[in-house]
Short mmCIF file of C-alpha atoms and ligand atoms in Angstrom, two decimals:
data_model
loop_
_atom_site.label_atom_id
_atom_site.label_comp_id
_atom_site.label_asym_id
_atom_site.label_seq_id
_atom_site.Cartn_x
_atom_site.Cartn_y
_atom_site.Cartn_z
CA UNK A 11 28.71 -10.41 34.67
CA UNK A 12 32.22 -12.15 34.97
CA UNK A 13 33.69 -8.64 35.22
CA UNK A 14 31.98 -7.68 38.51
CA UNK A 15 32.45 -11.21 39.98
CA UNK A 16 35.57 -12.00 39.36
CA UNK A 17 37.88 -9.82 42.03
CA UNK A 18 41.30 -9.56 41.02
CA UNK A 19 42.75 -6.64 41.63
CA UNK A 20 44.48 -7.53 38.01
CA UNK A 21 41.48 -7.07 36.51
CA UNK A 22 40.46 -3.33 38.07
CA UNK A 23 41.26 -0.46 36.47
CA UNK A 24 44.64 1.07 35.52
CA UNK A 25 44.10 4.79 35.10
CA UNK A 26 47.81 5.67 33.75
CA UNK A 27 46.18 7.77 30.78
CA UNK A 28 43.73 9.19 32.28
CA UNK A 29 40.53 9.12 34.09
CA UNK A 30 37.09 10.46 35.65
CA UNK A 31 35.89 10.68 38.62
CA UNK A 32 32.80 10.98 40.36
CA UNK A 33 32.24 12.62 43.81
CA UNK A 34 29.04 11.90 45.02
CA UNK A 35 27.54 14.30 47.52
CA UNK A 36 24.45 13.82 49.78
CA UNK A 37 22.91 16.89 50.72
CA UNK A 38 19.96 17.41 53.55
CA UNK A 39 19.69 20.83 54.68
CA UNK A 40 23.39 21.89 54.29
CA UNK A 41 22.69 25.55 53.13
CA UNK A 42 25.29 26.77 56.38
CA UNK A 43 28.14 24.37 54.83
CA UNK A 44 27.61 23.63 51.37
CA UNK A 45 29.19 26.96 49.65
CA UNK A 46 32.40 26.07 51.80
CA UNK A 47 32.23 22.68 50.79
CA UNK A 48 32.30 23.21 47.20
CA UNK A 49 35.12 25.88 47.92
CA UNK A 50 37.07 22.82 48.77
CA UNK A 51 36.05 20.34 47.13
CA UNK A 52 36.39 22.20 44.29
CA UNK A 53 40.17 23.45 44.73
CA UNK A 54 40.66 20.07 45.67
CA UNK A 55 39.40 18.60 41.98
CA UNK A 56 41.55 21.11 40.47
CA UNK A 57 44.69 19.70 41.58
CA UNK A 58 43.88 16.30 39.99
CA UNK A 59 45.01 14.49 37.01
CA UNK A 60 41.93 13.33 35.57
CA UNK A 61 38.05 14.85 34.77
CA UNK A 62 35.45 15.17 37.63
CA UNK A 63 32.36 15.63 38.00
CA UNK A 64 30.50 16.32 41.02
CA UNK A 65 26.98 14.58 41.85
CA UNK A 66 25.07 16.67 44.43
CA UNK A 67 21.87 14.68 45.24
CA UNK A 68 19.24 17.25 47.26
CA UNK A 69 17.71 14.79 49.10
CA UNK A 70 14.47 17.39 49.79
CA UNK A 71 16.18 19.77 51.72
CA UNK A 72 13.73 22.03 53.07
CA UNK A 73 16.03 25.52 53.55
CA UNK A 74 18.10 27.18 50.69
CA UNK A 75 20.12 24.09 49.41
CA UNK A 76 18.19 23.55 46.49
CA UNK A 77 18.85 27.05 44.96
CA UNK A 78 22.65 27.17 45.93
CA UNK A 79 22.98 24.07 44.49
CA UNK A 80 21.54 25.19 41.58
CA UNK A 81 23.74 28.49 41.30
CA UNK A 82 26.83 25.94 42.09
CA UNK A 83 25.57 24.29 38.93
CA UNK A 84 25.12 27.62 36.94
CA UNK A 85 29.17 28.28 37.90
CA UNK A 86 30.77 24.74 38.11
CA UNK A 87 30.85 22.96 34.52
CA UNK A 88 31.84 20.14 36.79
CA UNK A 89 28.35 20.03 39.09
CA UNK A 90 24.92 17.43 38.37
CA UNK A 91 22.08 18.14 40.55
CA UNK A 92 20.00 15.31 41.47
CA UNK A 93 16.70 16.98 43.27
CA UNK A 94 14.76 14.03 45.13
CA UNK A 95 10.83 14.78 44.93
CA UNK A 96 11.16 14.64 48.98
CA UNK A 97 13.45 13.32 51.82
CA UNK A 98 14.58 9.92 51.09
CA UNK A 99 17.23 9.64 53.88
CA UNK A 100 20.69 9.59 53.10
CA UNK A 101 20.95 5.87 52.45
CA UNK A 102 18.78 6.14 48.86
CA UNK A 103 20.06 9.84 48.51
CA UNK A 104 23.69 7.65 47.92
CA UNK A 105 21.77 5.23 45.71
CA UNK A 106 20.55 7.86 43.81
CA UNK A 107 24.26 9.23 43.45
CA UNK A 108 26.02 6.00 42.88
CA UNK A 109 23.18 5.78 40.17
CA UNK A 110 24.49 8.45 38.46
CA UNK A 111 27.92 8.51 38.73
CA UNK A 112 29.38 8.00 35.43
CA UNK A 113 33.13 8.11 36.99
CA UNK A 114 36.04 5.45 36.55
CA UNK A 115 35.84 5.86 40.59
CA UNK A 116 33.32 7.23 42.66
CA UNK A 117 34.01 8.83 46.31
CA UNK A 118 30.94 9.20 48.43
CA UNK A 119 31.49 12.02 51.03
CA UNK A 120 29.33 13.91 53.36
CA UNK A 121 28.79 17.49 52.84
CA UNK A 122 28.72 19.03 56.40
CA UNK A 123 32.98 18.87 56.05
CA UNK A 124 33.44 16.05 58.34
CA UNK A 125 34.63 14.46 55.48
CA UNK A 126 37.88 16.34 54.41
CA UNK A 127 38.04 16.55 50.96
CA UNK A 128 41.55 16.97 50.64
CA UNK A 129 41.77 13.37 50.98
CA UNK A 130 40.53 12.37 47.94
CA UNK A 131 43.94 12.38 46.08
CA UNK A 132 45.38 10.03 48.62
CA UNK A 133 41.87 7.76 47.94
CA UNK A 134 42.86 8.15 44.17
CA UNK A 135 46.37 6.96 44.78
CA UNK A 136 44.80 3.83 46.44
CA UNK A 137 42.72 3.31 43.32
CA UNK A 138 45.70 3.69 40.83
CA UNK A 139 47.35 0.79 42.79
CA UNK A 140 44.95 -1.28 41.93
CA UNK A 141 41.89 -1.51 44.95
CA UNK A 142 38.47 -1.47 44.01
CA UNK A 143 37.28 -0.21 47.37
CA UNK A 144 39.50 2.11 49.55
CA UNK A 145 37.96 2.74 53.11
CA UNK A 146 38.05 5.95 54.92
CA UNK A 147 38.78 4.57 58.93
CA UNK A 148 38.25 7.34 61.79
CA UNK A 149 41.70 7.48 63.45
CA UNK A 150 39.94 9.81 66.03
CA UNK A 151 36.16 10.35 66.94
CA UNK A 152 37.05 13.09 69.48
CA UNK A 153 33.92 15.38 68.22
CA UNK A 154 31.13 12.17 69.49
CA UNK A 155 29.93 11.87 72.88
CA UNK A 156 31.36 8.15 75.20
CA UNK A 157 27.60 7.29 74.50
CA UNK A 158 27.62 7.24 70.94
CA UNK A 159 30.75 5.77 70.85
CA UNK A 160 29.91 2.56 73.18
CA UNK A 161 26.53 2.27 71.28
CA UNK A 162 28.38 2.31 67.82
CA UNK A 163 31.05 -0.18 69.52
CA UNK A 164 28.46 -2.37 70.89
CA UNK A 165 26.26 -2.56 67.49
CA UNK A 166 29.08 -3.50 65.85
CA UNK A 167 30.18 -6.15 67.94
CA UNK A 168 26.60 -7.84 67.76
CA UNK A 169 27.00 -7.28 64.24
CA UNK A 170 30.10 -9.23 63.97
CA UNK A 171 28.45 -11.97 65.74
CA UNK A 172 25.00 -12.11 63.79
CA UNK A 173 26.05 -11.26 60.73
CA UNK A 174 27.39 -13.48 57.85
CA UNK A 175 29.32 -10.45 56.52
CA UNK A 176 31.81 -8.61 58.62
CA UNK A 177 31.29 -4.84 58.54
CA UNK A 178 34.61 -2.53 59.71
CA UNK A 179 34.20 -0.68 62.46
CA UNK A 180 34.91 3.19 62.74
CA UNK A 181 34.34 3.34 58.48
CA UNK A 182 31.45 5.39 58.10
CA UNK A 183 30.46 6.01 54.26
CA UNK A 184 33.05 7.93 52.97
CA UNK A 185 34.87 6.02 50.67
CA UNK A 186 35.90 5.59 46.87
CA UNK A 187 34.33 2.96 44.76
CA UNK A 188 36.02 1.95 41.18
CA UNK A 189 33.08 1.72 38.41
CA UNK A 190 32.63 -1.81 38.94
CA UNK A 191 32.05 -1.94 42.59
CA UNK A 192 30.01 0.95 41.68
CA UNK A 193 28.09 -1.32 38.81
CA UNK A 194 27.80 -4.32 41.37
CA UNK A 195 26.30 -2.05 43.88
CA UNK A 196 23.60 -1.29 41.29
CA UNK A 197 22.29 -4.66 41.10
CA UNK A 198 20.68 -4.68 44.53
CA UNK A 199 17.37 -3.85 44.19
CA UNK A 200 16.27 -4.35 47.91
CA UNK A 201 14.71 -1.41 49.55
CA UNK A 202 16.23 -1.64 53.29
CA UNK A 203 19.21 -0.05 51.91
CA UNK A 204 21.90 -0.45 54.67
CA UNK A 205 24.48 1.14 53.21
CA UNK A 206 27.59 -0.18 55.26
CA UNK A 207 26.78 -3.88 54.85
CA UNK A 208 25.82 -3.87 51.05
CA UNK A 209 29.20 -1.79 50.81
CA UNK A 210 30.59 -4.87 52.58
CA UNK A 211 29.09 -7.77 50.81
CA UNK A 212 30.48 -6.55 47.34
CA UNK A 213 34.02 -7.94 48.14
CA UNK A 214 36.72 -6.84 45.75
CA UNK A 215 40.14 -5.63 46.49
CA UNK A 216 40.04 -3.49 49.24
CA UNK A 217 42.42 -0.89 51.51
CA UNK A 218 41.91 1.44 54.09
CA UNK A 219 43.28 4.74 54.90
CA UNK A 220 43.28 6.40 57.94
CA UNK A 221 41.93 9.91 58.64
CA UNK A 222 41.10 12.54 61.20
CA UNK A 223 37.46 12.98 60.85
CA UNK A 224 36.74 17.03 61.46
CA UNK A 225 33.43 17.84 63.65
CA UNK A 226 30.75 19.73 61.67
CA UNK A 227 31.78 22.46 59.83
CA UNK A 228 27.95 24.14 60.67
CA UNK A 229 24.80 23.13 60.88
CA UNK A 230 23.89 20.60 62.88
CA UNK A 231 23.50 16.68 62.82
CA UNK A 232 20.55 14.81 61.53
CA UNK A 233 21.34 11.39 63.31
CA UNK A 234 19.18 11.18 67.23
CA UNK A 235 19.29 8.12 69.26
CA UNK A 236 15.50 6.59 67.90
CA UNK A 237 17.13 7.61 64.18
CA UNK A 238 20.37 5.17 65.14
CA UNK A 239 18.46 2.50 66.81
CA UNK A 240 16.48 1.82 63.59
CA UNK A 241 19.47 2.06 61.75
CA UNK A 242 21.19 -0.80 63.92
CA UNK A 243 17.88 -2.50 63.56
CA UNK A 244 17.85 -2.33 59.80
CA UNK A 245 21.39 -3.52 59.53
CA UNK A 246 20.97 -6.57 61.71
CA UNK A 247 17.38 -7.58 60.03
CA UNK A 248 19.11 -7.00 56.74
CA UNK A 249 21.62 -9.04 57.12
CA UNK A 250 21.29 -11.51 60.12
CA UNK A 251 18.08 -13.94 60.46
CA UNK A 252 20.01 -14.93 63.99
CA UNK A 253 17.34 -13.15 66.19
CA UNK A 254 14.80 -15.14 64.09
CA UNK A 255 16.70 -18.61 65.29
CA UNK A 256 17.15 -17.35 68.40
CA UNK A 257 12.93 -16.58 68.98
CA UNK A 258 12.93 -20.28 67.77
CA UNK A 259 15.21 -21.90 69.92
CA UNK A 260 13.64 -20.15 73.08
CA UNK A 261 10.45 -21.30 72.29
CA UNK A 262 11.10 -24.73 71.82
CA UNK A 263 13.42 -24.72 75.02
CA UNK A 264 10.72 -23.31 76.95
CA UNK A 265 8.25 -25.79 75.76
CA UNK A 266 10.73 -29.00 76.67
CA UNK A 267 11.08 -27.62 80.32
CA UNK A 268 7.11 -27.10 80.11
CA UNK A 269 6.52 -30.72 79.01
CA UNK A 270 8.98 -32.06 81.29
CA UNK A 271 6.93 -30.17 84.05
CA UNK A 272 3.51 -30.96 82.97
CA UNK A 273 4.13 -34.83 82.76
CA UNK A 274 5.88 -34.42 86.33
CA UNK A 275 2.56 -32.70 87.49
CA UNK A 276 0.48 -35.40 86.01
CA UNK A 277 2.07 -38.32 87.57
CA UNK A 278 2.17 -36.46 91.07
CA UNK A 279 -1.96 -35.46 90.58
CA UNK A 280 -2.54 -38.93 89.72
CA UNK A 281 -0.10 -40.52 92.61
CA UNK A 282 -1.08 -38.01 95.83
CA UNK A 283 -3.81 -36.25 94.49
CA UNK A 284 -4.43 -32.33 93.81
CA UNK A 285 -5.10 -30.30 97.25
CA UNK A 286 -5.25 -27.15 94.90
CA UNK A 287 -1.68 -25.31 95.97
CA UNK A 288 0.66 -23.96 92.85
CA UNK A 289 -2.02 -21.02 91.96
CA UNK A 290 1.09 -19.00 92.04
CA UNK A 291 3.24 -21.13 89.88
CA UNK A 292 0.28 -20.57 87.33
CA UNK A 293 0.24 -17.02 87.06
CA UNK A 294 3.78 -16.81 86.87
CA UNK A 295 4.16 -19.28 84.29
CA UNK A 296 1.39 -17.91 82.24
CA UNK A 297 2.91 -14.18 82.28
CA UNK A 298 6.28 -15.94 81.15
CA UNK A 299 5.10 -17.74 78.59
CA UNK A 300 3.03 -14.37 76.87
CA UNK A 301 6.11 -12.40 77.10
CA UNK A 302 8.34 -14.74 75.19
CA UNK A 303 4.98 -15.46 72.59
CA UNK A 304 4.73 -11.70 72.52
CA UNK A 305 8.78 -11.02 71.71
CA UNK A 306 9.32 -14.10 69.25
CA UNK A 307 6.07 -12.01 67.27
CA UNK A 308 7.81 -8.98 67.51
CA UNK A 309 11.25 -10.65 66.04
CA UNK A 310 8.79 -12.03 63.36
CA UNK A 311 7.65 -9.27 62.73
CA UNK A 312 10.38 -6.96 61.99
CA UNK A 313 11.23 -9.54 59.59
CA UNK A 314 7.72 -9.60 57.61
CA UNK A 315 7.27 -5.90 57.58
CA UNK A 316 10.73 -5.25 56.05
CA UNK A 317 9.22 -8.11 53.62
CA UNK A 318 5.90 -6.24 53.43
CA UNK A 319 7.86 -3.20 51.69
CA UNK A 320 10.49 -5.53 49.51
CA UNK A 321 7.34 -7.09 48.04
CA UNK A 322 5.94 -3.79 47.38
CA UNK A 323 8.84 -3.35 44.25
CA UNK A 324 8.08 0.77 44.92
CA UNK A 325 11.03 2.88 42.76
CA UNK A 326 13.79 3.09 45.73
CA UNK A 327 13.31 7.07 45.19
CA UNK A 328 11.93 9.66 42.57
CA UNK A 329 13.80 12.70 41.13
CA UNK A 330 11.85 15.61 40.51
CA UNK A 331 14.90 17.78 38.59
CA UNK A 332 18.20 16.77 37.13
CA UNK A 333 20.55 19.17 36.41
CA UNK A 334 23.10 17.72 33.77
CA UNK A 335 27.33 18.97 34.07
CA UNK A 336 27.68 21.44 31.97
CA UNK A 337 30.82 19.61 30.55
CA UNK A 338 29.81 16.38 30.90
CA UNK A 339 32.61 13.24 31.97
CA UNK A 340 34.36 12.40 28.59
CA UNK A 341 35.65 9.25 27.56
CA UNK A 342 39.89 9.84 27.24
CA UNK A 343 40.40 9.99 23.65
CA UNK A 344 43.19 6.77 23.88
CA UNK A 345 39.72 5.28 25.36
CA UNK A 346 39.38 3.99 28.39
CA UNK A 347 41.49 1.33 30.48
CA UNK A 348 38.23 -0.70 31.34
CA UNK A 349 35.42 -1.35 29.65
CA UNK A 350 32.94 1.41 31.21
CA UNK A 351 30.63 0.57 28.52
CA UNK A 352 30.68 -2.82 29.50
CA UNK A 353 30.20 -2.11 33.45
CA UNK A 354 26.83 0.27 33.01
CA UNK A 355 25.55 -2.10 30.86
CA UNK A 356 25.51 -4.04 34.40
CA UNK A 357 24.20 -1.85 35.94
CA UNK A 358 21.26 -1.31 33.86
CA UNK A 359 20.81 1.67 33.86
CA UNK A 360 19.66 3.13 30.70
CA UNK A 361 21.36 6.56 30.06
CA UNK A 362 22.75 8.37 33.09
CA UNK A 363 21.05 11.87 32.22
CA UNK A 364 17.79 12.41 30.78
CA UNK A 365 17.89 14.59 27.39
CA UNK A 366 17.05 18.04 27.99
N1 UDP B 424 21.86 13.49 54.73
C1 UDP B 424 20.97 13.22 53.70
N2 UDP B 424 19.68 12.87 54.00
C2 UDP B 424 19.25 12.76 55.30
C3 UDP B 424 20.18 13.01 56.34
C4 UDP B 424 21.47 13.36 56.02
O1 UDP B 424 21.31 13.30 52.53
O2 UDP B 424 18.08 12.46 55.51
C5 UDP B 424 23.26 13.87 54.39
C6 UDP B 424 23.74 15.14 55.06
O3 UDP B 424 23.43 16.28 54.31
C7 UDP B 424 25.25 14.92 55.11
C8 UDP B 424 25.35 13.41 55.31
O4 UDP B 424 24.12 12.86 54.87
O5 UDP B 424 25.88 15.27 53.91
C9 UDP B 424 25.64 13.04 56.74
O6 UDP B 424 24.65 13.55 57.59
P1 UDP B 424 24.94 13.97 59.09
O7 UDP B 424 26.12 14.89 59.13
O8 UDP B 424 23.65 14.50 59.64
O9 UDP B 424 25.29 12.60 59.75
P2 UDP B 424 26.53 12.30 60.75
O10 UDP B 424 27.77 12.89 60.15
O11 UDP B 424 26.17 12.92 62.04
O12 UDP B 424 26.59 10.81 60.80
MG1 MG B 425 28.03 14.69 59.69
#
């Protein structure tokens, strides 16, 4: 336990000898891209010092994916297959990877090529210096529409208000992870999995690296507008119980400036009388008050339904195949700098790949 909370960059890992690493790879209908992908990813993992293995999670693709995966398996020693029983949406598709991952560091990375692979040396390099966490920042999102850029800009910024973590801006979820960020990030066991803030609230040593991120290679994205508002909405009921105080504070302001008003209306009945005027005022106030009743349920509610599945304890997803590397991550024969033994026995996770 002291190992994952104690973040020294002292204490992470110094590859010199050598080392593994993991590439995880979410893949949702990608069948146009992925054969390109692996071309290089794969010349890219060549060029390295150390063993890799690549972690392809199928996160139920519905077009060819699963079988090209498959044959990438069939030629790649390197490749794992993780097949998902049915679309689990990229978030738990990364759990499921990270899950696996048996690497010294782990780089998440989309498959569509936005992502360029060719910058996972550089991310290694990062590593070797000593950072846990080395963040992938956009230097240019010239591919995204000015709408999804002030959206992303504005979510952020209410993020950074909310929010008792601060997540960076323009860092999507490519990254590398060293084992024991990798091992922390196995010990949350919520269900609203938002990626980018859990990825924040681990901490450790951290640096960032700017790249050029590349449109899609093909295929076509699987993000719309009601897909990104729930997203924002996950990540600021995740990690921000500010609308919650907010609902509160309205309500009780509202009900001081109704008090105040009421007692004023007493007195003046009980002074002059009551000719019957203010039917207006009534209707008005009445209409007010079930709108703000009505929103302050709705804030509540966002809250107790993201409860409603947390209580729930369901398995975060379920894999239907698992296709084990052919030539499996070994441990360097001078052993290992850090303890990986030690970190997945954090991470609980009883043996990576099931016996075939
Ligand atoms: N993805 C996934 N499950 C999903 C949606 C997407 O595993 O339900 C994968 C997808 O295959 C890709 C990555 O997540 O590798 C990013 O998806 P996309 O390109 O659609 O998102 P964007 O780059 O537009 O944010
Ligand atoms: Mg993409």
């Amino acid at each position: 336990m002291a190992a994952v909370n104690s973040g020294h960059a002292s204490a992470a890992v110094s590859p010199a000898a050598g080392y593994s690493l993991s590439v995880v790879v979410p893949v949702y209908n990608e069948e146009a891209v992925l054969p390109e992908f692996h071309r290089r990813l794969a010349a890219v993992l060549d060029g390295i010092a150390g063993t890799a293995e690549i972690v392809y999670v199928n996160d139920g693709s519905t077009d060819a994916g699963m079988a090209l995966l498959a044959d990438l398996h069939r030629s790649d020693p390197r490749v794992a297959v993780i097949d998902l029983s049915r679309n689990f949406g990229k978030e738990i598709a990364m759990t499921a990877g990270l899950d696996h991952a048996g690497g010294d560091a782990v780089v998440v990375i989309d498959a569509d090529l936005q992502d360029p692979p060719e910058m996972i040396p550089a991310m290694l390099r990062a590593w070797q210096e000593g950072h846990d966490v080395v963040l992938m920042r956009r230097r240019s999102r010239a591919q995204e529409s000015w709408l999804k850029k002030a959206t992303a800009r504005a979510f952020y910024r209410a993020m950074g208000r909310m929010g008792t973590i601060d997540i960076p801006e323009d860092v999507g979820d490519f990254r590398l992870l060293s084992a024991r960020a990798v091992a922390a990030l196995r010990r949350f066991p919520e269900r609203s999995r938002f990626m980018k803030g859990l990825f924040a609230w681990i901490g450790f040593p951290c640096t960032e690296i700017e790249y050029d991120r590349d449109g899609r290679h093909a295929g076509e994205t699987k993000w719309n507008y009601w897909r990104l508002w729930n997203f924002a909405l996950e990540g600021i009921t995740s990690f921000s119980v500010v609308p919650l105080k907010i609902a509160s504070y309205m309500g009780f302001l509202v009900a001081l400036v109704a008090f105040a008003r009421g007692g004023y209306f007493i007195v003046k009945t009980l002074v002059y009388g009551d000719p019957v005027p203010g039917f207006p005022t009534l209707v008005v106030l009445v209409l007010f008050l079930g709108g703000l009743q009505l929103m302050a349920l709705g804030v509540i509610g966002e809250y107790l339904a993201r409860m409603f599945i947390e209580v729930k304890q369901r398995p975060l997803y379920l894999v239907q195949r698992c296709l084990a590397p052919a030539q499996p991550l070994t441990v360097p024969a001078a052993g290992p700098a850090i303890d990986i033994a030690a970190a997945h026995a954090l991470a609980a996770t009883p043996g990576r790949w099931p016996s075939r």
